PDB file of C-alpha atoms in Angstrom:
ATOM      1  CA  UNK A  29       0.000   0.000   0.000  1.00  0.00           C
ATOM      2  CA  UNK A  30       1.207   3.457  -0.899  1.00  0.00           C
ATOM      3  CA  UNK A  31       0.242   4.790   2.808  1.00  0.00           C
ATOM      4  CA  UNK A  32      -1.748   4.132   5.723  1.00  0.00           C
ATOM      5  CA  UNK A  33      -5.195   3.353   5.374  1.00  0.00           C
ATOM      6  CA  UNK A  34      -7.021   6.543   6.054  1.00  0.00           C
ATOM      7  CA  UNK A  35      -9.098   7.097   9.440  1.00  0.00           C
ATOM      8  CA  UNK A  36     -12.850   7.985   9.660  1.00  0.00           C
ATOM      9  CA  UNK A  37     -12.895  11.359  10.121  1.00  0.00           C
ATOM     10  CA  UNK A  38     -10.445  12.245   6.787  1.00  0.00           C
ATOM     11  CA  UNK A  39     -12.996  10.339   5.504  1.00  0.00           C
ATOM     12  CA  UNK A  40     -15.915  12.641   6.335  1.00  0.00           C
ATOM     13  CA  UNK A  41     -14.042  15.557   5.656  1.00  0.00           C
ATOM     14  CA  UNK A  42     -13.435  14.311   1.831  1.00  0.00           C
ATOM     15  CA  UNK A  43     -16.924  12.932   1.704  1.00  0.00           C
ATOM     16  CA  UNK A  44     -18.587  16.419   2.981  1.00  0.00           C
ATOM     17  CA  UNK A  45     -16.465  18.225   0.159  1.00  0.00           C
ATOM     18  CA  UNK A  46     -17.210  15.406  -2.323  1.00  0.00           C
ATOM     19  CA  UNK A  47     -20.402  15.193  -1.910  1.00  0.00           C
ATOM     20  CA  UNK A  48     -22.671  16.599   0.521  1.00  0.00           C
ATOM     21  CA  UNK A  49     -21.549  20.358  -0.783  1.00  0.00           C
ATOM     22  CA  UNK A  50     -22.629  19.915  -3.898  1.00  0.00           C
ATOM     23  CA  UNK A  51     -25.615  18.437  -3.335  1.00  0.00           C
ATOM     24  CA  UNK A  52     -26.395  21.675  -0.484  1.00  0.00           C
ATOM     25  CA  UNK A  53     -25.251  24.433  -3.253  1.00  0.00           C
ATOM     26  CA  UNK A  54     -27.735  22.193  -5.424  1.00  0.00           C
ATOM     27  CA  UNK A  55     -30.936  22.565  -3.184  1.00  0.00           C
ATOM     28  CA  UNK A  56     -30.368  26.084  -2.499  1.00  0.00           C
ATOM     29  CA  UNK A  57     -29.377  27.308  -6.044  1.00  0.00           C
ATOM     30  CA  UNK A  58     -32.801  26.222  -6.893  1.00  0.00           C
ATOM     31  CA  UNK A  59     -35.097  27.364  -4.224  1.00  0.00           C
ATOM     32  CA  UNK A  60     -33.449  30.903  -5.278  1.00  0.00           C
ATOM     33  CA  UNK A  61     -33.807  30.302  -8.743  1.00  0.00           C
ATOM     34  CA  UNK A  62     -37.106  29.741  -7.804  1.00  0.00           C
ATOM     35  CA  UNK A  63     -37.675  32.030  -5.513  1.00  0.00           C
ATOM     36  CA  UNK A  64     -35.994  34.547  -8.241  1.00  0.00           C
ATOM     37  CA  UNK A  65     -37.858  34.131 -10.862  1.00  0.00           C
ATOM     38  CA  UNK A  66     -41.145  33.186  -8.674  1.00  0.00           C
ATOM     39  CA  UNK A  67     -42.143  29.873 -10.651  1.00  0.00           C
ATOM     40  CA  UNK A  68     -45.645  28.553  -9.179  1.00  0.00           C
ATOM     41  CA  UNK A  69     -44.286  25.065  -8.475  1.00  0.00           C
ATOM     42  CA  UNK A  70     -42.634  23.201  -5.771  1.00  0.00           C
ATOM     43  CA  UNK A  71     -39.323  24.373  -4.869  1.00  0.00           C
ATOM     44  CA  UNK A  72     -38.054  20.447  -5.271  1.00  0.00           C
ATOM     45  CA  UNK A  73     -39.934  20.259  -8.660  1.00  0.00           C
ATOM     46  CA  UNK A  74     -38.992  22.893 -11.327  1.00  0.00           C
ATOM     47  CA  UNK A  75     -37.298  22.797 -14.311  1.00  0.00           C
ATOM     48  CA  UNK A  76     -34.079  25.122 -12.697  1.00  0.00           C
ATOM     49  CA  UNK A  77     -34.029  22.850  -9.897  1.00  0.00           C
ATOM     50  CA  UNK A  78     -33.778  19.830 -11.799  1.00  0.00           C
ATOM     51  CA  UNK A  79     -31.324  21.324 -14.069  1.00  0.00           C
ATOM     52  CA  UNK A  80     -29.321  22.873 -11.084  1.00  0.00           C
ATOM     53  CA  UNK A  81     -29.621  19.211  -9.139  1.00  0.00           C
ATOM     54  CA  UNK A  82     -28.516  17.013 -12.093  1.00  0.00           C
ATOM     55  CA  UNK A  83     -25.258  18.924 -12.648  1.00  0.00           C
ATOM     56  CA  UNK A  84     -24.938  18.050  -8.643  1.00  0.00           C
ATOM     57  CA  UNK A  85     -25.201  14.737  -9.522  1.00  0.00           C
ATOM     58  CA  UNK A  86     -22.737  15.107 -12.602  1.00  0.00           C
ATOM     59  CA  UNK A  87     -20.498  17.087 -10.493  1.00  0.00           C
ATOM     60  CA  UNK A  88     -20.212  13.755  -8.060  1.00  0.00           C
ATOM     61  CA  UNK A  89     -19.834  11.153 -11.168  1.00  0.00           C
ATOM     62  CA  UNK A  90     -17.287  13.378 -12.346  1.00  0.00           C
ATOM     63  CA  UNK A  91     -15.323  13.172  -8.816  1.00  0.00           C
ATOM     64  CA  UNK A  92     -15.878   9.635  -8.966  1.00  0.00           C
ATOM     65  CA  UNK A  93     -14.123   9.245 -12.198  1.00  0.00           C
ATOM     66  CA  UNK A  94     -11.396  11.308 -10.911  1.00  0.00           C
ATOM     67  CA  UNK A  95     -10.972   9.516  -8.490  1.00  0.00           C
ATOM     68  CA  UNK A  96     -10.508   6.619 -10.236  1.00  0.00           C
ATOM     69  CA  UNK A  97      -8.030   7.963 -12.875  1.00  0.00           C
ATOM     70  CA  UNK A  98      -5.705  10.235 -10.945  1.00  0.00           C
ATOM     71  CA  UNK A  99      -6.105   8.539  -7.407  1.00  0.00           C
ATOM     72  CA  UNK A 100      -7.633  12.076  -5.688  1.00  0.00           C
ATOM     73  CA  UNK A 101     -11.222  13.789  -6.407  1.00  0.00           C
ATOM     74  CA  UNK A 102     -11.272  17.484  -5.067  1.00  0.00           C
ATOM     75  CA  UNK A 103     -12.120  16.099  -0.916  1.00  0.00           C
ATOM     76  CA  UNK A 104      -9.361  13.530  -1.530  1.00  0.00           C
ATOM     77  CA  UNK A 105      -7.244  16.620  -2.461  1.00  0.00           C
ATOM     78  CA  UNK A 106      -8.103  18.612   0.664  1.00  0.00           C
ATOM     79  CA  UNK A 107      -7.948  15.510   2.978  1.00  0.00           C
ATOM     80  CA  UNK A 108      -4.464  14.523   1.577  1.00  0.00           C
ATOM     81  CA  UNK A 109      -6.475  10.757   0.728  1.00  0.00           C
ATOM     82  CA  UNK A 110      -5.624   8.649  -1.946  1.00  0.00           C
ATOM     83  CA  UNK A 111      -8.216   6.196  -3.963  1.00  0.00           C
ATOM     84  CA  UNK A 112      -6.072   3.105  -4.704  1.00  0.00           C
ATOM     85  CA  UNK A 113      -6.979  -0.740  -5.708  1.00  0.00           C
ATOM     86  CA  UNK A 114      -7.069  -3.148  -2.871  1.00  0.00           C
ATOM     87  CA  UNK A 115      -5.067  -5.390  -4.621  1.00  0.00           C
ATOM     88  CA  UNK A 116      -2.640  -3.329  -6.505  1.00  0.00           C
ATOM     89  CA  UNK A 117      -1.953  -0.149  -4.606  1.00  0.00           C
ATOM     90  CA  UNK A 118      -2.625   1.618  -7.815  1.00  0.00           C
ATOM     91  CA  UNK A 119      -5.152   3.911  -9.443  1.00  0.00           C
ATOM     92  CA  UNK A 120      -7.998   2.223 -10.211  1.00  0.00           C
ATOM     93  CA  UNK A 121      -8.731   3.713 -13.361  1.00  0.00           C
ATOM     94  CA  UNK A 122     -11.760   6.198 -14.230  1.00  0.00           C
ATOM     95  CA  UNK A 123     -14.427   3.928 -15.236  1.00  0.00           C
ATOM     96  CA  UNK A 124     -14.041   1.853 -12.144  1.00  0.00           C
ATOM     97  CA  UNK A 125     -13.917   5.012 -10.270  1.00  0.00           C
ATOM     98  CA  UNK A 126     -17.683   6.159 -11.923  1.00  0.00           C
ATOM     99  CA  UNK A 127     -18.799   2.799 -11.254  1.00  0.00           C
ATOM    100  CA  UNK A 128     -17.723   3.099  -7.790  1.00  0.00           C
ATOM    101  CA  UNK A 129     -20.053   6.474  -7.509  1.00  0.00           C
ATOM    102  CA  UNK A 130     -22.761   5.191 -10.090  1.00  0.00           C
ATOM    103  CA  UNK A 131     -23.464   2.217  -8.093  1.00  0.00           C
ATOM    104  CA  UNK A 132     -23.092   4.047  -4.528  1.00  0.00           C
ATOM    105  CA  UNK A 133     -25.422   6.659  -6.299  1.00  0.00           C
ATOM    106  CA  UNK A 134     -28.039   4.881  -7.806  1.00  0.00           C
ATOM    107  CA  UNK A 135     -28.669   2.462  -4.724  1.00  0.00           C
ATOM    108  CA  UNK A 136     -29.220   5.538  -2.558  1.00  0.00           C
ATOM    109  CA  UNK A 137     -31.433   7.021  -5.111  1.00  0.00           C
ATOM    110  CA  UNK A 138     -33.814   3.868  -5.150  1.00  0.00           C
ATOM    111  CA  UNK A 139     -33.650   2.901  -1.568  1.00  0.00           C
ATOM    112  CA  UNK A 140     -34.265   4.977   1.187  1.00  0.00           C
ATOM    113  CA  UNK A 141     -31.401   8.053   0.679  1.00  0.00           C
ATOM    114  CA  UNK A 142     -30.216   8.812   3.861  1.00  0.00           C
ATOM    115  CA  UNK A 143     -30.341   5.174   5.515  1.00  0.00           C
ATOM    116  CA  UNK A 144     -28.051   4.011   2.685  1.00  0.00           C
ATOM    117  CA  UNK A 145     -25.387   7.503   3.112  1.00  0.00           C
ATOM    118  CA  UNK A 146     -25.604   6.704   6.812  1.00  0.00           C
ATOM    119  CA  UNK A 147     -24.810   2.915   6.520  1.00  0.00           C
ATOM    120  CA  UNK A 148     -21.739   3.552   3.793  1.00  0.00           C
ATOM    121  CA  UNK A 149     -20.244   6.419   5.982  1.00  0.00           C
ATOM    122  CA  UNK A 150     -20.605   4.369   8.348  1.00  0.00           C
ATOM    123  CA  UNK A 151     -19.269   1.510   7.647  1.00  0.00           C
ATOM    124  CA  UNK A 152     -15.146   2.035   7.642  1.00  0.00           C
ATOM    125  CA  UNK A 153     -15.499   2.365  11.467  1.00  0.00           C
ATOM    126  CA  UNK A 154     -16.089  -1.212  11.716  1.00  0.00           C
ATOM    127  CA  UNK A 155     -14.523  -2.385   8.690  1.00  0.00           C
ATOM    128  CA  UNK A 156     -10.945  -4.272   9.247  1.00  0.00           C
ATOM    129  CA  UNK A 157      -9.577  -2.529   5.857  1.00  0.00           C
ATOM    130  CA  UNK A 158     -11.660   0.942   6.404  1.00  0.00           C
ATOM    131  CA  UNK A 159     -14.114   0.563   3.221  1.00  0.00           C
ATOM    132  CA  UNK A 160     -17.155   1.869   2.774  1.00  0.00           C
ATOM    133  CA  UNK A 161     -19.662  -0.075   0.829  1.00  0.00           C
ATOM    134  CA  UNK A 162     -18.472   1.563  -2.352  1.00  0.00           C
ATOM    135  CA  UNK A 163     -14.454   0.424  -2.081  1.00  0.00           C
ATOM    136  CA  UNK A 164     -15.907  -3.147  -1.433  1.00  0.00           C
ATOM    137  CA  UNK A 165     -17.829  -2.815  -4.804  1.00  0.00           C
ATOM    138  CA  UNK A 166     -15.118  -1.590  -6.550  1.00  0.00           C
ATOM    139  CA  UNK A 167     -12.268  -3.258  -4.538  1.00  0.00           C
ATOM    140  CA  UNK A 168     -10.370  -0.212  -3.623  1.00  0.00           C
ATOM    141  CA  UNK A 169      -9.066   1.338   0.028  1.00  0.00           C
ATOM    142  CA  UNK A 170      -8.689   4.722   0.826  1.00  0.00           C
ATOM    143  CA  UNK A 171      -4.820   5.883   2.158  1.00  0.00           C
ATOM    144  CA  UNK A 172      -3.389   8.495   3.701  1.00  0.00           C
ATOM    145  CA  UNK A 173      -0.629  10.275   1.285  1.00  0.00           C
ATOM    146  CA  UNK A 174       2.026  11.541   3.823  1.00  0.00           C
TER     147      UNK A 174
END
């Protein structure tokens, strides 16, 4: 391995810049937009929003693939983490790293959202290698760089 496996709270740290920012400047871009331009709908139901939350969602695919082609997404960056195969100790390569996100993604998007977030950030605390459910789908760790 390249360095240590990375603790919980780097974790969080890359995870809240990664993913939960986004998806925050998402929800309140669009209630302005909304507000703004005073559409009669929903504020979680509007064309803006849905524009403004589907780049959120591209925004956190593209991480994902970053992640998987250059070892770091932006949190990873700012945590000083590393993305690496479990196996190898290398980069796992940008497709495996959208897959990693796509999967993670898409299974919170048809189960119930939160319960799934909570259980993957979660789950390195109790984990012997430090994965979250996504690594174990796409056979990577997380390490500390230096």
């Amino acid at each position: 391995m390249p360095g240590p496996l990375a603790e919980w709270q780097d974790r969080l740290v890359s995870g809240l810049i990664d993913w939960v920012g986004p998806i925050i400047i998402a929800v309140v871009l669009s209630n302005v937009v909304s507000v703004i331009i005073d559409l009669n709908t929903s504020l979680w139901f509007n064309p803006t929003g849905i524009v403004i939350n589907l780049l959120a969602v591209a925004w956190i695919l593209y991480n994902g693939y970053l992640a998987g082609e250059t070892g770091q997404s932006y949190g990873m960056k700012q945590s000083g983490l590393r993305l690496v195969g479990e196996q190898t100790g290398q980069n796992i390569g940008g497709s495996q790293g959208l897959v990693r996100n796509i999967l993670f993604l898409a299974s919170a998007l048809c189960c119930i959202f939160w319960v799934v977030v909570l259980v993957d950030a979660l789950f390195p605390l109790f984990d012997d290698k430090k994965q979250t459910l996504r690594d174990k789908i796409a056979k990577s760790v997380v390490v500390k760089t230096g």
